[in-house]
Tab-separated table of C-alpha atoms in Angstrom:
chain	number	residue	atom	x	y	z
W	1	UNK	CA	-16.950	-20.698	-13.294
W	2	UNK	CA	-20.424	-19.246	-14.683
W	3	UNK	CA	-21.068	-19.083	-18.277
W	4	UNK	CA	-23.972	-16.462	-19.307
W	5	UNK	CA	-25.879	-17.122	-22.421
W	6	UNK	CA	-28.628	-15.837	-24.680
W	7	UNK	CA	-30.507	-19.186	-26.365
W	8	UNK	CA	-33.584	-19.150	-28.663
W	9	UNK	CA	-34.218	-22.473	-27.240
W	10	UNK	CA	-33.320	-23.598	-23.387
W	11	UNK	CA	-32.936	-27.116	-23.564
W	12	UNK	CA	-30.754	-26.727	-26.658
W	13	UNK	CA	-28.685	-23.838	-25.380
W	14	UNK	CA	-27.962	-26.027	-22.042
W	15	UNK	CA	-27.278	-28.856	-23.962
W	16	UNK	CA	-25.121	-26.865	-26.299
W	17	UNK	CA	-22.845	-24.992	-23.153
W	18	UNK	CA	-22.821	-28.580	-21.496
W	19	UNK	CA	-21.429	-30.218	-24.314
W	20	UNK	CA	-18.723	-27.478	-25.287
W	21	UNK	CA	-17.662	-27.763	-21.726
W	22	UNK	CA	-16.919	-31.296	-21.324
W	23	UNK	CA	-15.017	-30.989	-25.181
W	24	UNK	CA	-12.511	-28.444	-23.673
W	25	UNK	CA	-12.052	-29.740	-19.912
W	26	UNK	CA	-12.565	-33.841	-21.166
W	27	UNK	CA	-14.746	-34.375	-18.301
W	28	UNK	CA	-18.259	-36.283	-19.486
W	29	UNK	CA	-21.563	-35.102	-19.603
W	30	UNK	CA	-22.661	-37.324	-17.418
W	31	UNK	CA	-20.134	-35.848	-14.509
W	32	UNK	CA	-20.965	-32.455	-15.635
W	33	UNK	CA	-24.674	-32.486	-15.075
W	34	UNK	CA	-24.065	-33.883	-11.704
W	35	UNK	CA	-22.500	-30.181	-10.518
W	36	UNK	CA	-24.601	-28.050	-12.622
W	37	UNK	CA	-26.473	-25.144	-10.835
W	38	UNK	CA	-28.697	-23.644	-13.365
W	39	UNK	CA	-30.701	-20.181	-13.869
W	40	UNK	CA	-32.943	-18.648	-16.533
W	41	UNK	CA	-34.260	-15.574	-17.321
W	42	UNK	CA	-35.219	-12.662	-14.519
W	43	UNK	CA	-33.065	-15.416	-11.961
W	44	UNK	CA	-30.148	-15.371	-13.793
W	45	UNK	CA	-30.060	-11.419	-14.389
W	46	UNK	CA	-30.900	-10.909	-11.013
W	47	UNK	CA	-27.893	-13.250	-10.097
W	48	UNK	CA	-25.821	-11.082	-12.009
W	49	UNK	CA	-26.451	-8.066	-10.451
W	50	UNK	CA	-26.203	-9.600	-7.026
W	51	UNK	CA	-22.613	-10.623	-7.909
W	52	UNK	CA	-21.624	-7.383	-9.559
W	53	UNK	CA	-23.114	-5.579	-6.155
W	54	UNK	CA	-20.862	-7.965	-4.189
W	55	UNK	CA	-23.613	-9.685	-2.352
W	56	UNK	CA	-22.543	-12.690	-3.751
W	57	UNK	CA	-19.163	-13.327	-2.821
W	58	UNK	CA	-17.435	-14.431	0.198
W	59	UNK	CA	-16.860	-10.933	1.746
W	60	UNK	CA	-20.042	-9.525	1.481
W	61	UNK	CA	-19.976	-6.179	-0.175
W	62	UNK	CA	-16.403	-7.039	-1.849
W	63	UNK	CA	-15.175	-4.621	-4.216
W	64	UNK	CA	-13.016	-6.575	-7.056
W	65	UNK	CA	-15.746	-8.577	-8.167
W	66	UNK	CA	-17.092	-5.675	-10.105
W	67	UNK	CA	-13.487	-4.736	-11.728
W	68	UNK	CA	-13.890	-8.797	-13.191
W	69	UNK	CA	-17.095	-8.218	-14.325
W	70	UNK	CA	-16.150	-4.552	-16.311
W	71	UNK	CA	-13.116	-7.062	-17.929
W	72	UNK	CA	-15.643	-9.465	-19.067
W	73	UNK	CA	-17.614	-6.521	-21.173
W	74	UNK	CA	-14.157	-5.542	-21.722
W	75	UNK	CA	-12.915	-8.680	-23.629
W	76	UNK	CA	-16.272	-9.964	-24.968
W	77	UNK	CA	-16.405	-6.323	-27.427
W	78	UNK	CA	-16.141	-7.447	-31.232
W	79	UNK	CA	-16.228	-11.156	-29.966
W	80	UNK	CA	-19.124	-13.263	-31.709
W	81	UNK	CA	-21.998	-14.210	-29.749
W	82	UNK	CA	-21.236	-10.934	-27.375
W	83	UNK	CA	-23.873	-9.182	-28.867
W	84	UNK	CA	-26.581	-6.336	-28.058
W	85	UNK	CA	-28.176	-8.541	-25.799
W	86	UNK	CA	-25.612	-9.919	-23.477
W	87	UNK	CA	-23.811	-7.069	-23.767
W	88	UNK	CA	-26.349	-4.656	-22.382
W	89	UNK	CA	-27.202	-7.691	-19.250
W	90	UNK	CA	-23.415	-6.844	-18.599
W	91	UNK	CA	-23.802	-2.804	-19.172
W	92	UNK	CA	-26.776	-3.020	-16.691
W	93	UNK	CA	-24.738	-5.262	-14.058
W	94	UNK	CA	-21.987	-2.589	-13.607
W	95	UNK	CA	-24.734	0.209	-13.318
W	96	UNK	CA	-26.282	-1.918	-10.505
W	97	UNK	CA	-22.942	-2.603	-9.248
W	98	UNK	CA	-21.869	0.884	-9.121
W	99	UNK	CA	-24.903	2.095	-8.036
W	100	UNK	CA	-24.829	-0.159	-4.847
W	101	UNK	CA	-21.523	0.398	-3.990
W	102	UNK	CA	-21.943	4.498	-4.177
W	103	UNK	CA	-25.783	4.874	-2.553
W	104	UNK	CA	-25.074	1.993	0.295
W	105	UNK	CA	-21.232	2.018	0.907
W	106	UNK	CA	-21.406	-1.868	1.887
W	107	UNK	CA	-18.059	-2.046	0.684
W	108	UNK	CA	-17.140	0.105	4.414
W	109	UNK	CA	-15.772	-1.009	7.498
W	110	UNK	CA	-13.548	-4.428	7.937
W	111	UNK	CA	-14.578	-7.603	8.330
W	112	UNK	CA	-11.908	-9.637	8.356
W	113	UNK	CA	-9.376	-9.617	11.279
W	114	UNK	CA	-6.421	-8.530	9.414
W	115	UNK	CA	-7.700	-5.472	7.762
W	116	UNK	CA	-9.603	-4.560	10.991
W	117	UNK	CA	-5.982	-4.912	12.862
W	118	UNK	CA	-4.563	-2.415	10.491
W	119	UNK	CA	-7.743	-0.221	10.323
W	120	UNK	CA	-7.468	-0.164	14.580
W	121	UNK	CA	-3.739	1.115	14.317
W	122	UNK	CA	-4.380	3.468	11.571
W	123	UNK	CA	-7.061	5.302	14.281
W	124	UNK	CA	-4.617	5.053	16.813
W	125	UNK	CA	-2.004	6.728	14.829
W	126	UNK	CA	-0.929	10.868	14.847
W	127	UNK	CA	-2.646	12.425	11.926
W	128	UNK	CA	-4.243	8.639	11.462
W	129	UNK	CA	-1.252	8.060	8.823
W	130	UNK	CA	1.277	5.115	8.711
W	131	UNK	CA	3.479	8.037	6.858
W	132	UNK	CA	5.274	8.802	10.117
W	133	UNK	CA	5.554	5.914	12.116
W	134	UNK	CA	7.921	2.761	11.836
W	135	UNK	CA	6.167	-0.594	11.300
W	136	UNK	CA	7.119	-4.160	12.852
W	137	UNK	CA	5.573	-7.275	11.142
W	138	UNK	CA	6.505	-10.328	12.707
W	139	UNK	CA	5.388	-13.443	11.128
W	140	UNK	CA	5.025	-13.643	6.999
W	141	UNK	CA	2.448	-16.683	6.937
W	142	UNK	CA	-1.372	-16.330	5.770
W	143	UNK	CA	-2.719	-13.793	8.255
W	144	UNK	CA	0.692	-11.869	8.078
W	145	UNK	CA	0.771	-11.356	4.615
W	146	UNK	CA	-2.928	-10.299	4.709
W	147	UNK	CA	-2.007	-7.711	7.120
W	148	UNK	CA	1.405	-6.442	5.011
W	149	UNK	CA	-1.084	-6.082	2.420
W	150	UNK	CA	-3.953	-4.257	3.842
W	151	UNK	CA	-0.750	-1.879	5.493
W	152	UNK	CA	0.562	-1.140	2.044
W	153	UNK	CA	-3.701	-0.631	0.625
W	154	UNK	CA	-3.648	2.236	3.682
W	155	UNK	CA	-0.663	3.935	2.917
W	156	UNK	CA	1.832	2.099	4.585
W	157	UNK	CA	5.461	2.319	2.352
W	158	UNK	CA	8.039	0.879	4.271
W	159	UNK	CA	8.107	-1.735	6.775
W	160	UNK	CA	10.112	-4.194	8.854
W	161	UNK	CA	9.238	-7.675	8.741
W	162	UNK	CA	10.478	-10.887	11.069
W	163	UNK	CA	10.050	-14.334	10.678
W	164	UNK	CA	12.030	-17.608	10.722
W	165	UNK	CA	12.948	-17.667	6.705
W	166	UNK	CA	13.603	-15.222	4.108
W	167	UNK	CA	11.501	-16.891	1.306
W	168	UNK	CA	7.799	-16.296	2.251
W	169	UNK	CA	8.651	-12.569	2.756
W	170	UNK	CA	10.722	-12.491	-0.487
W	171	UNK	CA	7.200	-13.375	-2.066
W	172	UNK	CA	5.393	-11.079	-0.826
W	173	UNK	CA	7.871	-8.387	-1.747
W	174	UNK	CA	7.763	-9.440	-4.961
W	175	UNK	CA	3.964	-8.903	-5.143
W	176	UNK	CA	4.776	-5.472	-3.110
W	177	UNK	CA	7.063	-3.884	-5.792
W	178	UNK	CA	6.497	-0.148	-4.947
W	179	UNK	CA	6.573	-1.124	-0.860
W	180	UNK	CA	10.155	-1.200	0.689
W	181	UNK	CA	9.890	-4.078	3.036
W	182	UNK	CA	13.223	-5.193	5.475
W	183	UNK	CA	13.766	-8.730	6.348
W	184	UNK	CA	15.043	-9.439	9.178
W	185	UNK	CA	15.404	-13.055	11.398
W	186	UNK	CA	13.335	-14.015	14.310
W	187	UNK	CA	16.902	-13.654	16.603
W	188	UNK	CA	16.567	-9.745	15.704
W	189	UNK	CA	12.916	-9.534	17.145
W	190	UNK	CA	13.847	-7.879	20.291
W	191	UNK	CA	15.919	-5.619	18.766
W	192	UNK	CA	13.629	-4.761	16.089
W	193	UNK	CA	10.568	-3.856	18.599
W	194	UNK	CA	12.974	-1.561	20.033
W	195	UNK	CA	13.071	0.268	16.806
W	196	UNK	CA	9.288	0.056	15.923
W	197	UNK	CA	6.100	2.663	17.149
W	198	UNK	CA	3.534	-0.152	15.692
W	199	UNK	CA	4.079	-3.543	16.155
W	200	UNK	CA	1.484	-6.448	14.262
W	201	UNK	CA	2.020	-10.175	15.417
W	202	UNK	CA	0.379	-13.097	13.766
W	203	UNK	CA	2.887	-16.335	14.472
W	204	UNK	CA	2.077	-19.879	15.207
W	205	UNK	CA	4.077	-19.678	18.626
W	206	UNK	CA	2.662	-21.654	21.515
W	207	UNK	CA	3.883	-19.546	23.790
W	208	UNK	CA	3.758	-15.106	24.461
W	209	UNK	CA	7.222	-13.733	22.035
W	210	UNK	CA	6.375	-10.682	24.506
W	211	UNK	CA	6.472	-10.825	28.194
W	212	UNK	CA	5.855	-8.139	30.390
W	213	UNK	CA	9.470	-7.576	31.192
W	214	UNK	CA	10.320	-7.640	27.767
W	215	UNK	CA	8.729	-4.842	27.033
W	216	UNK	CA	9.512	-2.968	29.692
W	217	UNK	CA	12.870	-2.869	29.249
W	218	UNK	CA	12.006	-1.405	25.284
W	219	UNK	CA	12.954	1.881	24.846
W	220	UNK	CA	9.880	4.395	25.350
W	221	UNK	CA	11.065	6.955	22.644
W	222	UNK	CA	8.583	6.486	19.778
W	223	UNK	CA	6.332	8.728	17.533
W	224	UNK	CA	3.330	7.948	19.661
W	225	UNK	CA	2.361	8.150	23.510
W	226	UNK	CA	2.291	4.691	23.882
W	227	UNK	CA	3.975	1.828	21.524
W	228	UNK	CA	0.967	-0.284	20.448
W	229	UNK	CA	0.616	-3.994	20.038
W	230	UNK	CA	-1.773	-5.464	17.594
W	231	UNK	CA	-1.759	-9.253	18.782
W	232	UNK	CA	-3.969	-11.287	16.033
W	233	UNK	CA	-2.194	-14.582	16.582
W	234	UNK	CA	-4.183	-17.534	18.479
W	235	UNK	CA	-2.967	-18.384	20.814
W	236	UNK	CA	-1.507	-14.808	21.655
W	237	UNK	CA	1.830	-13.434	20.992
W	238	UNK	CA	1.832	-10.800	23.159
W	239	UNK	CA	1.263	-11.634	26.953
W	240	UNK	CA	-2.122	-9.428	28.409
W	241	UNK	CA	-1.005	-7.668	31.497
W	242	UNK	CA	1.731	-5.741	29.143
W	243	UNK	CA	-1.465	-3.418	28.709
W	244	UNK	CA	-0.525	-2.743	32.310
W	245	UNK	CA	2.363	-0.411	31.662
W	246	UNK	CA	2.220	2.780	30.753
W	247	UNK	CA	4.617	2.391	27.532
W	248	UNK	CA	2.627	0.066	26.042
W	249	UNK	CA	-1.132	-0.490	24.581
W	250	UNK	CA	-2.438	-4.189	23.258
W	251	UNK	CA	-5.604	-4.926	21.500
W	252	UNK	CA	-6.020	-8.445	20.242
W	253	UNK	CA	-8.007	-10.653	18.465
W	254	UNK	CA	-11.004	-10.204	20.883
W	255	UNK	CA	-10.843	-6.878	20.753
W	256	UNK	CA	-10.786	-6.597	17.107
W	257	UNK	CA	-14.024	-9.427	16.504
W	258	UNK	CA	-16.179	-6.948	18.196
W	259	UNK	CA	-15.073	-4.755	15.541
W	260	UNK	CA	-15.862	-7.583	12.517
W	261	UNK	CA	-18.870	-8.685	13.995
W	262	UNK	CA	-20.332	-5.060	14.132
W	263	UNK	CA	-19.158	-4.385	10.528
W	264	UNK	CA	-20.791	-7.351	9.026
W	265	UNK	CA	-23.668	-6.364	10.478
W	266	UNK	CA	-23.553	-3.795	9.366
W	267	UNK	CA	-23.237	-4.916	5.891
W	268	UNK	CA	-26.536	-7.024	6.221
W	269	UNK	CA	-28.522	-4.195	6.608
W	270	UNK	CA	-26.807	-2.325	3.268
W	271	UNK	CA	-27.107	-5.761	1.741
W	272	UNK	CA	-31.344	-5.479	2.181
W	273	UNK	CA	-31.050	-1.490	1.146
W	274	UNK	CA	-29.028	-3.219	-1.733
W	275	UNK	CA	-31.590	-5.575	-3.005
W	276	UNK	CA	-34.029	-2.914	-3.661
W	277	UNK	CA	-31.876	-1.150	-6.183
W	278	UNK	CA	-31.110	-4.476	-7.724
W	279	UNK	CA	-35.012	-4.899	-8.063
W	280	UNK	CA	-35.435	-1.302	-9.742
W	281	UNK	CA	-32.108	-1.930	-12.223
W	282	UNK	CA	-34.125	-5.253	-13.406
W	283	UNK	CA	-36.970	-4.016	-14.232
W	284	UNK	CA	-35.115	-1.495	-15.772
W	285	UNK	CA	-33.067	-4.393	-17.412
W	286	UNK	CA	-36.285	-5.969	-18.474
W	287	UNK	CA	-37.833	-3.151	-19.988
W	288	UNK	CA	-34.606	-2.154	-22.336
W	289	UNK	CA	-34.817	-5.817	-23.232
W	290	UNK	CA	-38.152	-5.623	-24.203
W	291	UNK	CA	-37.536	-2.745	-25.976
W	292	UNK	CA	-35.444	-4.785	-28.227
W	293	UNK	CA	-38.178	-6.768	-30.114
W	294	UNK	CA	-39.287	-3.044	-31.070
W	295	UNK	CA	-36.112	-2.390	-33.103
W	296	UNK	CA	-36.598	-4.203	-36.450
W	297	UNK	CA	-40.052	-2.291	-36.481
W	298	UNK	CA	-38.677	0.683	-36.383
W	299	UNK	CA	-35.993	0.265	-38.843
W	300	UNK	CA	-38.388	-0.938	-41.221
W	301	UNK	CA	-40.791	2.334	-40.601
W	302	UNK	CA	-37.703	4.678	-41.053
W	303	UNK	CA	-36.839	2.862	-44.095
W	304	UNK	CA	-40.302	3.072	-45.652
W	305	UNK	CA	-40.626	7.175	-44.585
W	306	UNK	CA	-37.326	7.535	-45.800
W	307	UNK	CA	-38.349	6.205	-49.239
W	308	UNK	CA	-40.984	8.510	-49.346
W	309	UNK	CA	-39.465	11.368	-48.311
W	310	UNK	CA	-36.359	10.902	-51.336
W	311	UNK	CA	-39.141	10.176	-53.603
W	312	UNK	CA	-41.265	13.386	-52.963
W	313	UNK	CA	-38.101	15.347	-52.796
W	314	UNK	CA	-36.844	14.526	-56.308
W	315	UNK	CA	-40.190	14.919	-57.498
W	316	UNK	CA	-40.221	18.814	-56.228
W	317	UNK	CA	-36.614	19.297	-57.486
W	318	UNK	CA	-37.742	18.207	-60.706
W	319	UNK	CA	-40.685	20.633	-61.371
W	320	UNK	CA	-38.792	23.630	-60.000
W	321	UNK	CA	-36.334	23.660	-62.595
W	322	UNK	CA	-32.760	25.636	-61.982
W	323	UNK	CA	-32.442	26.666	-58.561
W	324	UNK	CA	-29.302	27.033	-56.710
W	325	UNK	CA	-27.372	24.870	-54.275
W	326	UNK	CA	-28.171	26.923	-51.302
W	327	UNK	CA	-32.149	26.403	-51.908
W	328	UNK	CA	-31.733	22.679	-52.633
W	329	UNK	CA	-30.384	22.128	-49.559
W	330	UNK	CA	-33.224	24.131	-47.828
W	331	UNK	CA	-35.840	21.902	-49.261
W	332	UNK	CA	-33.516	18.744	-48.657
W	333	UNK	CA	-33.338	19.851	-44.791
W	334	UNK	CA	-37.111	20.598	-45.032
W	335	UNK	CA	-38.317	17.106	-46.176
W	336	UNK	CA	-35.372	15.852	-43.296
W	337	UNK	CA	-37.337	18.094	-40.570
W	338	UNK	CA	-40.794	16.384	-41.110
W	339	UNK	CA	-39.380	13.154	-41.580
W	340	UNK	CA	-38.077	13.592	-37.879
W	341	UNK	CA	-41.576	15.257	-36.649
W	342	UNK	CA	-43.412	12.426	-38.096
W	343	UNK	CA	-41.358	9.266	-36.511
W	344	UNK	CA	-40.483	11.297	-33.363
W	345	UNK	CA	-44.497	10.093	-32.159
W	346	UNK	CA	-44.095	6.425	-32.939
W	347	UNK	CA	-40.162	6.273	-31.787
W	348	UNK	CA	-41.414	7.836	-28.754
W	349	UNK	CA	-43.798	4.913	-28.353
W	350	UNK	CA	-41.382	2.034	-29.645
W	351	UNK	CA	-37.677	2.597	-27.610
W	352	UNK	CA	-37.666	2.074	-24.188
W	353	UNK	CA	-34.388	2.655	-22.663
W	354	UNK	CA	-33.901	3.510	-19.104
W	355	UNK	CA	-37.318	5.623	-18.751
W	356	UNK	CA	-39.925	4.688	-16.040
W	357	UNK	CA	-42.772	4.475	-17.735
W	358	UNK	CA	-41.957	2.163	-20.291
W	359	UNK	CA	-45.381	0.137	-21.442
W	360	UNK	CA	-45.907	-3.314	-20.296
W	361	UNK	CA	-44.791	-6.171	-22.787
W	362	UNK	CA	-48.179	-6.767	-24.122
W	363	UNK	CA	-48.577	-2.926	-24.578
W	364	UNK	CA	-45.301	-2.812	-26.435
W	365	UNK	CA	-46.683	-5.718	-28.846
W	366	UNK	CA	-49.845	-3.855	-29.448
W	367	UNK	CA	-48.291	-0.967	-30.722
W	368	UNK	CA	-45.644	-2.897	-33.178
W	369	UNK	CA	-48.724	-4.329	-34.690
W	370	UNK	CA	-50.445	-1.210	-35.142
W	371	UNK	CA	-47.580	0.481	-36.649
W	372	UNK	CA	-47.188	-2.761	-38.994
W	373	UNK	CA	-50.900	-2.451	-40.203
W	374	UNK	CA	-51.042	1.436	-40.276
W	375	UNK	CA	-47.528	1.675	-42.696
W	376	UNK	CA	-48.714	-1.920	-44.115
W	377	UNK	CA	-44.811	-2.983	-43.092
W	378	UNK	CA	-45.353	-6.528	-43.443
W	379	UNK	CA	-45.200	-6.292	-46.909
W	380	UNK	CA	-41.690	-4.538	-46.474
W	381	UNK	CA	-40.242	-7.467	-45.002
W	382	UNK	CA	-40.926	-9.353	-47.592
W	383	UNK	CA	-39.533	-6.782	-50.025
W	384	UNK	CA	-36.356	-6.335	-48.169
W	385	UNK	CA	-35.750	-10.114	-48.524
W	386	UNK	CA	-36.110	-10.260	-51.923
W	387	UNK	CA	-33.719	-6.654	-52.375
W	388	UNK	CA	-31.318	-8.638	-50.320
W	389	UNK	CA	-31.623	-11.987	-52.573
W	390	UNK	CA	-30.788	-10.026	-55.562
W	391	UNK	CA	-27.852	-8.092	-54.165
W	392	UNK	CA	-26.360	-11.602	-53.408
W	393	UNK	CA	-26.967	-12.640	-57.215
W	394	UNK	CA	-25.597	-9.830	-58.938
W	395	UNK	CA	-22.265	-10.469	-56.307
């Protein structure tokens, strides 16, 4: 699991996290801090983005990490402690993410063997659609069911699937709602082949389920030229030299880690492409953070021009006697107009959101404290504390 979160002190706010995680799980302290892996800071944003970009997972470039990540933002809105702060880290995170996905596609091409096996067929096929063609599965265990899955992800609707029991397949049909899949035993193999364009075999069988003269004797009217064998089983299911006869076309596991190998490298290269726009989205990170610090400032100048503004204004209404509704509002959204005009400048020079040349921290610091000493806005601090005191008393 990682836990993200914002501390005013970091050897508190570890100590804090550590604690409230050996309460819940009743494992001590001591054990705890023994499997802790710890970031701060820039590390720990970047971190974030790296997972929300998918370099961080198992399967590089891996698209459902980013779905978790929008369903932590998701759940943590109007929960205490996911404030402005945290919340923006995670706002950022699925801008990198998205961005990295969209501007380096290193979520393309497979690299696993399964969906490469189904990705292979799909080329193969007329129209490259699994709408048309009848599908054979045989074997439901780990690799099969990764490959009934990655059918029904490219379209695949209905299939036929063999193996020795009922109850693994009956699983995965249960996960598969909206896919019609067939049972059928491992004595009704033959017959089934006969019936099928595409045939996918992943078994534990020590020995070929296809010979040569098995398949020759399969019937040779299918949707495509050739009925084609995708063998991903080790050892193989499908004997070699059937590639031999005209009827028939076999790719196997070989054939298909050429494929994996040249997609992952693939994905290395978008993976490098990928760290620069991580690099960009934390500085940009940085700089909204930053930007932050700036924000009690400028409530407190808005506040004091605002005060100034209402007082001025009653004063004119005041010495200009009866006028009508229609020219009290014109002087209302007169005093409003310069009130903008004048903060516009300062704002301009206090929020930093996503724009490139936002001014270095120090910068940013430099101008809060001239804007403090220009509007003398120290002293409002202390004057909103004591507003604030009273409002509590008279409550």
């Amino acid at each position: 699991m990682e836990i993200y979160a914002v501390a005013l002190s970091r050897h508190r706010g570890v100590k804090e996290v550590t604690e409230w995680m050996s309460k819940i799980s009743g494992v001590p302290v001591s054990e705890l801090c023994q499997h802790r892996f710890m970031l701060y800071n820039k590390d720990a944003t970047r971190h974030l983005f790296e997972v929300a970009s998918g370099l961080d997972s198992i399967v590089l470039g891996e698209g459902q990490i980013l779905a978790q990540v929008k369903q932590v933002k998701k759940l943590g809105q109007g929960v205490a402690g996911f404030n402005r702060k945290i919340g923006g880290l995670f706002e950022h995170a699925i801008i990198t993410g998205k961005r990295v996905r969209t501007e380096t596609s290193i979520s393309s091409g497979s690299v696993s063997v399964s969906s490469a096996a189904v990705e292979l067929a799909l080329a193969k096929l007329p129209d490259s659609s699994y709408a048309t063609v009848r599908v054979l599965v045989i074997g439901a265990g780990k690799m099969g069911k990764l490959v009934i899955k990655h059918l029904a992800a490219n379209g695949c609707k209905e299939m036929v699937v063999v193996n020795r029991t009922e109850e693994k397949v009956a699983v995965i049909r249960e996960e598969l709602k909206d896919i019609q899949i067939v049972y059928k035993p491992l004595s009704e193999m033959m017959g089934c082949a006969a019936e099928a364009d595409v045939i996918f075999t992943s078994t534990a069988s020590e020995t070929p389920l296809f010979l040569k003269e098995h398949v020759q004797t399969l019937p040779a009217d299918t949707e495509m030229a050739r009925r084609l064998f995708i063998d991903i089983s080790v050892p193989r299911n499908v004997e070699p030299c059937v590639s031999d006869l005209g009827t028939a076309e076999v790719y196997n596991v070989d054939n298909l880690k050429d494929v994996v190998a040249a997609n992952k490298e693939d994905r290395l290269r978008k993976a490098m492409e990928a760290q620069a726009i991580i690099s960009k989205e934390l500085q940009n990170f940085e700089a909204w953070k930053d930007s932050l610090d700036a924000v009690p400032t400028i409530k407190k100048l808005r506040a004091y021009l605002e005060r100034i503004r209402a007082s001025e204004l009653d004063k004119c209404l005041s010495k200009m006697g009866d006028i009508t509704d229609k020219q009290k509002k014109t002087i209302y959204d007169l005093s409003m107009g310069m009130m903008k005009k004048f903060l516009h400048g300062p704002m301009q020079q206090l929020r930093c959101d996503r724009r490139s040349d936002c001014q270095k921290p120090e910068e940013m610091l430099e101008i809060m404290h001239a804007v403090n000493r220009m509007f003398d806005l120290e002293t409002e601090i202390i004057l909103e504390t004591v507003r604030t005191k009273m409002e509590r008393t008279k409550k």
